[in-house]
Short mmCIF file of C-alpha atoms in Angstrom, two decimals:
data_model
loop_
_atom_site.label_atom_id
_atom_site.label_comp_id
_atom_site.label_asym_id
_atom_site.label_seq_id
_atom_site.Cartn_x
_atom_site.Cartn_y
_atom_site.Cartn_z
CA MET A 1 11.98 -29.79 -8.25
CA LEU A 2 8.64 -29.71 -6.44
CA GLU A 3 6.59 -26.51 -6.40
CA LEU A 4 4.93 -25.57 -3.15
CA ASP A 5 1.47 -26.65 -4.37
CA GLU A 6 2.97 -30.06 -5.19
CA TYR A 7 4.76 -30.39 -1.89
CA LEU A 8 1.76 -29.61 0.35
CA PRO A 9 -0.45 -32.62 -0.60
CA LEU A 10 2.56 -34.97 -0.31
CA LEU A 11 3.38 -33.55 3.08
CA ALA A 12 -0.23 -33.98 4.23
CA GLU A 13 -0.27 -37.60 3.14
CA CYS A 14 3.06 -38.29 4.88
CA ILE A 15 1.74 -36.84 8.14
CA ARG A 16 -1.37 -39.00 7.89
CA ARG A 17 0.83 -42.12 7.60
CA ILE A 18 3.26 -41.31 10.45
CA PRO A 19 2.23 -42.94 13.78
CA PRO A 20 0.86 -40.29 16.16
CA GLU A 21 3.28 -41.22 18.95
CA LEU A 22 6.24 -40.00 16.86
CA THR A 23 7.28 -36.35 17.01
CA VAL A 24 7.88 -34.49 13.73
CA HIS A 25 10.60 -31.91 14.29
CA ARG A 26 10.58 -30.11 10.94
CA LEU A 27 8.11 -29.77 8.08
CA THR A 28 10.31 -27.55 5.90
CA GLY A 29 13.87 -26.28 5.90
CA ASP A 30 15.18 -22.79 5.16
CA GLY A 31 18.76 -22.98 3.95
CA ALA A 32 21.08 -20.04 3.51
CA LYS A 33 19.69 -17.94 0.67
CA ARG A 34 23.14 -17.33 -0.80
CA HIS A 35 23.48 -21.08 -1.41
CA LEU A 36 19.89 -21.79 -2.48
CA VAL A 37 19.57 -22.61 -6.20
CA ALA A 38 16.15 -24.24 -6.47
CA PRO A 39 13.34 -24.35 -5.55
CA LEU A 40 13.17 -20.79 -4.24
CA TRP A 41 9.89 -21.01 -2.31
CA PRO A 42 11.47 -22.52 0.88
CA ALA A 43 13.31 -19.22 1.38
CA ASP A 44 10.00 -17.55 2.32
CA LYS A 45 9.53 -19.41 5.61
CA LYS A 46 6.46 -17.47 6.76
CA ARG A 47 4.66 -18.12 3.47
CA VAL A 48 5.43 -21.84 3.66
CA LEU A 49 4.31 -22.26 7.27
CA ASN A 50 1.05 -20.35 6.59
CA ALA A 51 0.41 -22.52 3.53
CA VAL A 52 1.02 -25.70 5.53
CA ALA A 53 -1.30 -24.57 8.33
CA ALA A 54 -4.05 -23.60 5.87
CA ARG A 55 -3.78 -26.92 4.01
CA PHE A 56 -3.95 -28.94 7.22
CA ARG A 57 -7.03 -27.03 8.39
CA GLN A 58 -8.74 -27.34 5.03
CA GLU A 59 -8.22 -31.11 4.79
CA ASP A 60 -8.44 -31.79 8.57
CA VAL A 61 -5.04 -33.50 8.49
CA VAL A 62 -4.50 -35.70 11.56
CA GLN A 63 -1.18 -37.39 12.13
CA GLY A 64 -1.51 -41.18 11.92
CA SER A 65 -5.08 -41.24 10.56
CA ARG A 66 -4.12 -43.44 7.58
CA ARG A 67 -1.49 -45.70 9.05
CA ALA A 68 -1.97 -49.47 8.85
CA LEU A 69 -3.91 -50.85 11.84
CA PRO A 70 -4.44 -54.43 12.96
CA PRO A 71 -7.84 -55.91 12.03
CA GLU A 72 -10.70 -55.58 14.49
CA THR A 73 -11.36 -59.13 15.59
CA GLU A 74 -13.66 -58.81 18.62
CA ALA A 75 -17.03 -60.51 18.10
CA LEU A 76 -20.28 -58.55 18.09
CA ASP A 77 -23.85 -59.76 18.13
CA VAL A 78 -25.50 -59.05 14.77
CA VAL A 79 -29.20 -58.22 14.67
CA SER A 80 -31.86 -57.48 12.05
CA GLU A 81 -33.52 -54.11 11.49
CA THR A 82 -36.14 -55.24 14.01
CA MET A 83 -33.40 -56.26 16.50
CA ALA A 84 -33.94 -60.00 15.97
CA PRO A 85 -30.68 -61.87 16.74
CA LEU A 86 -28.81 -63.15 13.64
CA GLY A 87 -25.61 -64.53 15.19
CA THR A 88 -22.16 -62.99 15.64
CA ALA A 89 -19.50 -61.48 13.37
CA PRO A 90 -16.07 -59.83 13.76
CA ARG A 91 -16.20 -56.08 14.28
CA SER A 92 -14.26 -55.50 11.05
CA ARG A 93 -16.94 -57.32 9.04
CA VAL A 94 -19.75 -55.58 10.89
CA HIS A 95 -18.41 -52.18 9.82
CA ALA A 96 -17.34 -53.26 6.33
CA GLU A 97 -20.77 -54.66 5.46
CA GLY A 98 -22.93 -52.32 7.56
CA LEU A 99 -24.45 -55.02 9.75
CA TRP A 100 -26.85 -53.96 12.48
CA HIS A 101 -25.47 -54.29 16.04
CA GLN A 102 -25.87 -52.76 19.51
CA VAL A 103 -23.84 -49.97 21.12
CA VAL A 104 -24.13 -47.86 24.28
CA HIS A 105 -24.21 -44.04 24.40
CA GLY A 106 -23.34 -42.32 27.68
CA TRP A 107 -24.12 -38.62 28.17
CA ILE A 108 -22.72 -36.81 31.21
CA ALA A 109 -24.31 -33.56 32.47
CA SER A 110 -23.13 -31.13 35.16
CA ARG A 111 -24.72 -28.17 36.94
CA GLY A 112 -22.60 -25.09 37.61
CA PRO A 113 -22.55 -21.29 37.74
CA ASP A 114 -23.23 -21.10 33.99
CA GLY A 115 -26.16 -23.55 34.19
CA VAL A 116 -26.30 -27.06 32.77
CA SER A 117 -23.33 -28.29 30.73
CA LEU A 118 -22.63 -31.45 28.78
CA TRP A 119 -19.30 -33.27 28.61
CA PHE A 120 -17.71 -34.57 25.42
CA GLN A 121 -14.58 -36.52 24.71
CA ARG A 122 -11.92 -35.85 22.14
CA ARG A 123 -11.16 -39.21 20.62
CA ALA A 124 -7.56 -40.35 20.79
CA PHE A 125 -5.51 -39.72 17.68
CA THR A 126 -4.74 -43.44 17.59
CA LYS A 127 -8.40 -44.38 17.01
CA ARG A 128 -9.19 -46.10 13.74
CA ASP A 129 -12.46 -44.20 13.24
CA PHE A 130 -12.67 -40.39 13.55
CA PRO A 131 -9.23 -39.92 15.26
CA GLY A 132 -8.89 -36.62 17.14
CA GLN A 133 -12.54 -35.66 16.65
CA TYR A 134 -15.11 -34.82 19.31
CA ASP A 135 -17.81 -37.28 20.37
CA LEU A 136 -20.30 -37.80 23.19
CA ALA A 137 -18.84 -38.38 26.62
CA VAL A 138 -18.56 -42.14 26.38
CA GLY A 139 -19.73 -44.92 24.09
CA GLY A 140 -18.82 -48.25 22.66
CA HIS A 141 -19.91 -51.58 21.30
CA VAL A 142 -21.82 -54.22 23.22
CA ASP A 143 -19.65 -57.33 22.95
CA ALA A 144 -21.11 -60.65 21.89
CA GLY A 145 -23.13 -62.10 24.75
CA GLU A 146 -22.65 -59.00 26.93
CA ASP A 147 -25.49 -57.33 28.81
CA TRP A 148 -25.88 -53.75 27.54
CA ARG A 149 -26.04 -52.28 31.06
CA ALA A 150 -22.76 -54.03 31.86
CA ALA A 151 -21.34 -52.68 28.61
CA MET A 152 -22.15 -49.11 29.68
CA ALA A 153 -20.46 -49.60 33.05
CA ARG A 154 -17.40 -51.12 31.33
CA GLU A 155 -17.08 -48.25 28.84
CA LEU A 156 -17.33 -45.65 31.63
CA ARG A 157 -14.55 -47.43 33.49
CA GLU A 158 -12.26 -48.09 30.53
CA GLU A 159 -12.64 -44.76 28.70
CA LEU A 160 -13.13 -42.26 31.53
CA GLY A 161 -12.06 -44.02 34.74
CA LEU A 162 -15.55 -43.53 36.26
CA THR A 163 -17.34 -46.14 38.39
CA PRO A 164 -20.66 -44.51 39.39
CA ASP A 165 -23.33 -46.24 41.39
CA PRO A 166 -25.53 -48.03 38.80
CA ALA A 167 -28.56 -46.36 40.37
CA ARG A 168 -27.26 -43.00 39.15
CA LEU A 169 -27.15 -44.18 35.51
CA GLN A 170 -30.47 -43.13 34.00
CA TYR A 171 -31.56 -45.22 31.03
CA LEU A 172 -33.28 -42.98 28.46
CA GLY A 173 -34.18 -45.40 25.69
CA LEU A 174 -33.12 -46.71 22.31
CA CYS A 175 -31.93 -44.78 19.25
CA ARG A 176 -31.03 -45.85 15.75
CA ARG A 177 -28.16 -44.44 13.67
CA GLU A 178 -26.70 -45.11 10.24
CA THR A 179 -23.33 -43.70 9.17
CA ASP A 180 -21.43 -44.14 5.91
CA ALA A 181 -17.91 -42.72 5.59
CA GLY A 182 -15.90 -44.26 2.77
CA ALA A 183 -15.41 -47.95 3.54
CA PHE A 184 -16.88 -47.48 7.05
CA HIS A 185 -20.55 -48.45 7.29
CA ASP A 186 -22.14 -48.25 10.73
CA ARG A 187 -25.66 -49.52 11.44
CA GLU A 188 -26.29 -49.38 15.16
CA PHE A 189 -28.97 -49.48 17.80
CA GLY A 190 -27.83 -47.33 20.70
CA ARG A 191 -28.81 -47.82 24.33
CA VAL A 192 -28.77 -44.25 25.66
CA PHE A 193 -27.83 -43.35 29.27
CA LEU A 194 -27.57 -40.07 31.20
CA LEU A 195 -25.30 -39.50 34.21
CA TRP A 196 -25.52 -36.34 36.33
CA ASP A 197 -22.18 -35.49 37.91
CA ASP A 198 -21.32 -31.92 38.90
CA ARG A 199 -17.66 -32.77 39.62
CA PRO A 200 -16.67 -35.71 37.41
CA ASP A 201 -13.25 -37.07 38.27
CA PHE A 202 -12.16 -38.06 34.79
CA ARG A 203 -9.15 -40.36 34.36
CA PRO A 204 -9.22 -40.88 30.60
CA GLY A 205 -7.92 -44.19 29.21
CA PRO A 206 -5.86 -44.61 26.03
CA GLU A 207 -8.89 -44.20 23.75
CA VAL A 208 -9.61 -40.65 24.96
CA ALA A 209 -7.34 -37.66 24.33
CA SER A 210 -9.19 -35.18 26.60
CA MET A 211 -12.56 -34.11 27.97
CA VAL A 212 -14.35 -30.83 27.25
CA ARG A 213 -17.44 -29.19 28.76
CA LEU A 214 -19.94 -27.26 26.65
CA PRO A 215 -22.75 -25.15 28.15
CA LEU A 216 -26.07 -26.58 27.02
CA ALA A 217 -26.91 -23.55 24.88
CA ALA A 218 -23.57 -23.77 23.06
CA PHE A 219 -24.09 -27.44 22.22
CA ARG A 220 -27.69 -26.89 21.11
CA ALA A 221 -26.46 -24.20 18.72
CA ALA A 222 -23.76 -26.55 17.41
CA ALA A 223 -26.27 -29.36 16.94
CA ALA A 224 -28.47 -26.94 14.97
CA GLY A 225 -25.59 -26.13 12.59
CA ALA A 226 -23.56 -23.34 14.18
CA PRO A 227 -20.02 -23.17 12.75
CA TRP A 228 -18.40 -23.59 16.17
CA ALA A 229 -19.09 -23.99 19.88
CA ASP A 230 -17.12 -22.45 22.74
CA GLY A 231 -16.52 -24.50 25.87
CA PHE A 232 -13.93 -25.46 28.42
CA ARG A 233 -11.41 -28.22 28.93
CA ALA A 234 -11.43 -30.19 32.16
CA ASP A 235 -8.82 -27.82 33.61
CA GLY A 236 -11.03 -24.81 32.88
CA THR A 237 -9.12 -23.41 29.90
CA PRO A 238 -11.29 -22.30 26.98
CA VAL A 239 -11.63 -24.35 23.81
CA ARG A 240 -13.43 -23.77 20.50
CA ILE A 241 -14.82 -26.77 18.62
CA PHE A 242 -15.57 -26.25 14.94
CA SER A 243 -18.39 -28.06 13.16
CA TRP A 244 -16.01 -30.23 11.11
CA GLN A 245 -14.39 -31.54 14.28
CA TRP A 246 -17.42 -33.59 15.40
CA ALA A 247 -17.49 -37.37 14.84
CA GLY A 248 -20.99 -37.32 13.41
CA LYS A 249 -24.24 -35.76 14.54
CA PRO A 250 -25.97 -37.30 17.60
CA VAL A 251 -29.39 -38.65 16.76
CA ASP A 252 -30.48 -39.15 20.37
CA PHE A 253 -30.04 -35.61 21.74
CA GLU A 254 -33.32 -33.98 20.70
CA THR A 255 -35.47 -37.06 21.18
CA LEU A 256 -34.07 -38.56 24.39
CA VAL A 257 -31.39 -36.46 26.09
CA LEU A 258 -32.87 -32.95 25.91
CA PRO A 259 -36.28 -33.99 27.31
CA ALA A 260 -34.48 -35.70 30.23
CA LEU A 261 -32.44 -32.56 30.92
CA GLU A 262 -35.59 -30.42 30.85
CA ARG A 263 -37.39 -32.78 33.23
CA ALA A 264 -34.47 -32.51 35.66
#
C-alpha cells in the first residue's frame, strides 16, 4: 500500500501528463471508515487535501505540462551573435540547440486613476513552454522571411485580438536574451514595441488564458525581486502573482520600456 508521501509525487506526475482540457473530478477518495483496512491516511480528508495543495504549490504543478506535444515545425530565420543571417531551421531545432533568432516583444501600457499600469498575459495551459505562467502582454517569433513589424502586428491580432493603427506602435529598440531551462535553450534578439491603450479591448486567442493589469510600481517591485505583485484581471477583480509564476525575467524593461514610460 502507498503511504501519503509516496502517493503525492505520483499524483503530481499524473496531473502533469493529463491534457488540460480534461476535468479531474477526484484526487482522493474517503471510504467508510468502518470498512477501511489500509492505508488509513485517506480517512483524514482534510490532511490529504492540504498535503496535495501544498505539494502542488511547492512544485508548481500544472495540468498537462508534460504531455506529449507535436514537434514544432515552423521555420525560423537563424542568425549569428552579430545578427548576420545564417539560413533557416525548424523551431524545434532552434530551441533544442540554442540557435540565435528574432522575436517581437509587445508591451501595453494604460493610464488610469491609479496611474500608469502595464498589462501581462497568462500563458495558456496548453503552451509547450511555461504553461500557465505570466509573461509580457504579447510576443512571438518572427517567421522565416517575415518582416518584424508585420510579425508584431500578427501577434497582437492572433494572441490578443487587437488591431491598432501601426502609427500607435512605438518601436523602442533591440534587446538580447538567453534562457536555459532543461532541454529548452532560447537565444533571441527581441524587437521591442510599446502600445499605449487606456481601454484595451482584449479578445484573447487560444494561446492566452487571461490578461492582468499591474500598476507600474507593483511591477517594478516584482522585477526587483519582490515575492509577489498585486494587480487586477481584465474584469477588475484582484489577482496576486507570485515570483515563481513569471515566465522569465524581462531584459528590456529597465533599458528600453521604463525610459519610454518616463518620457511619456
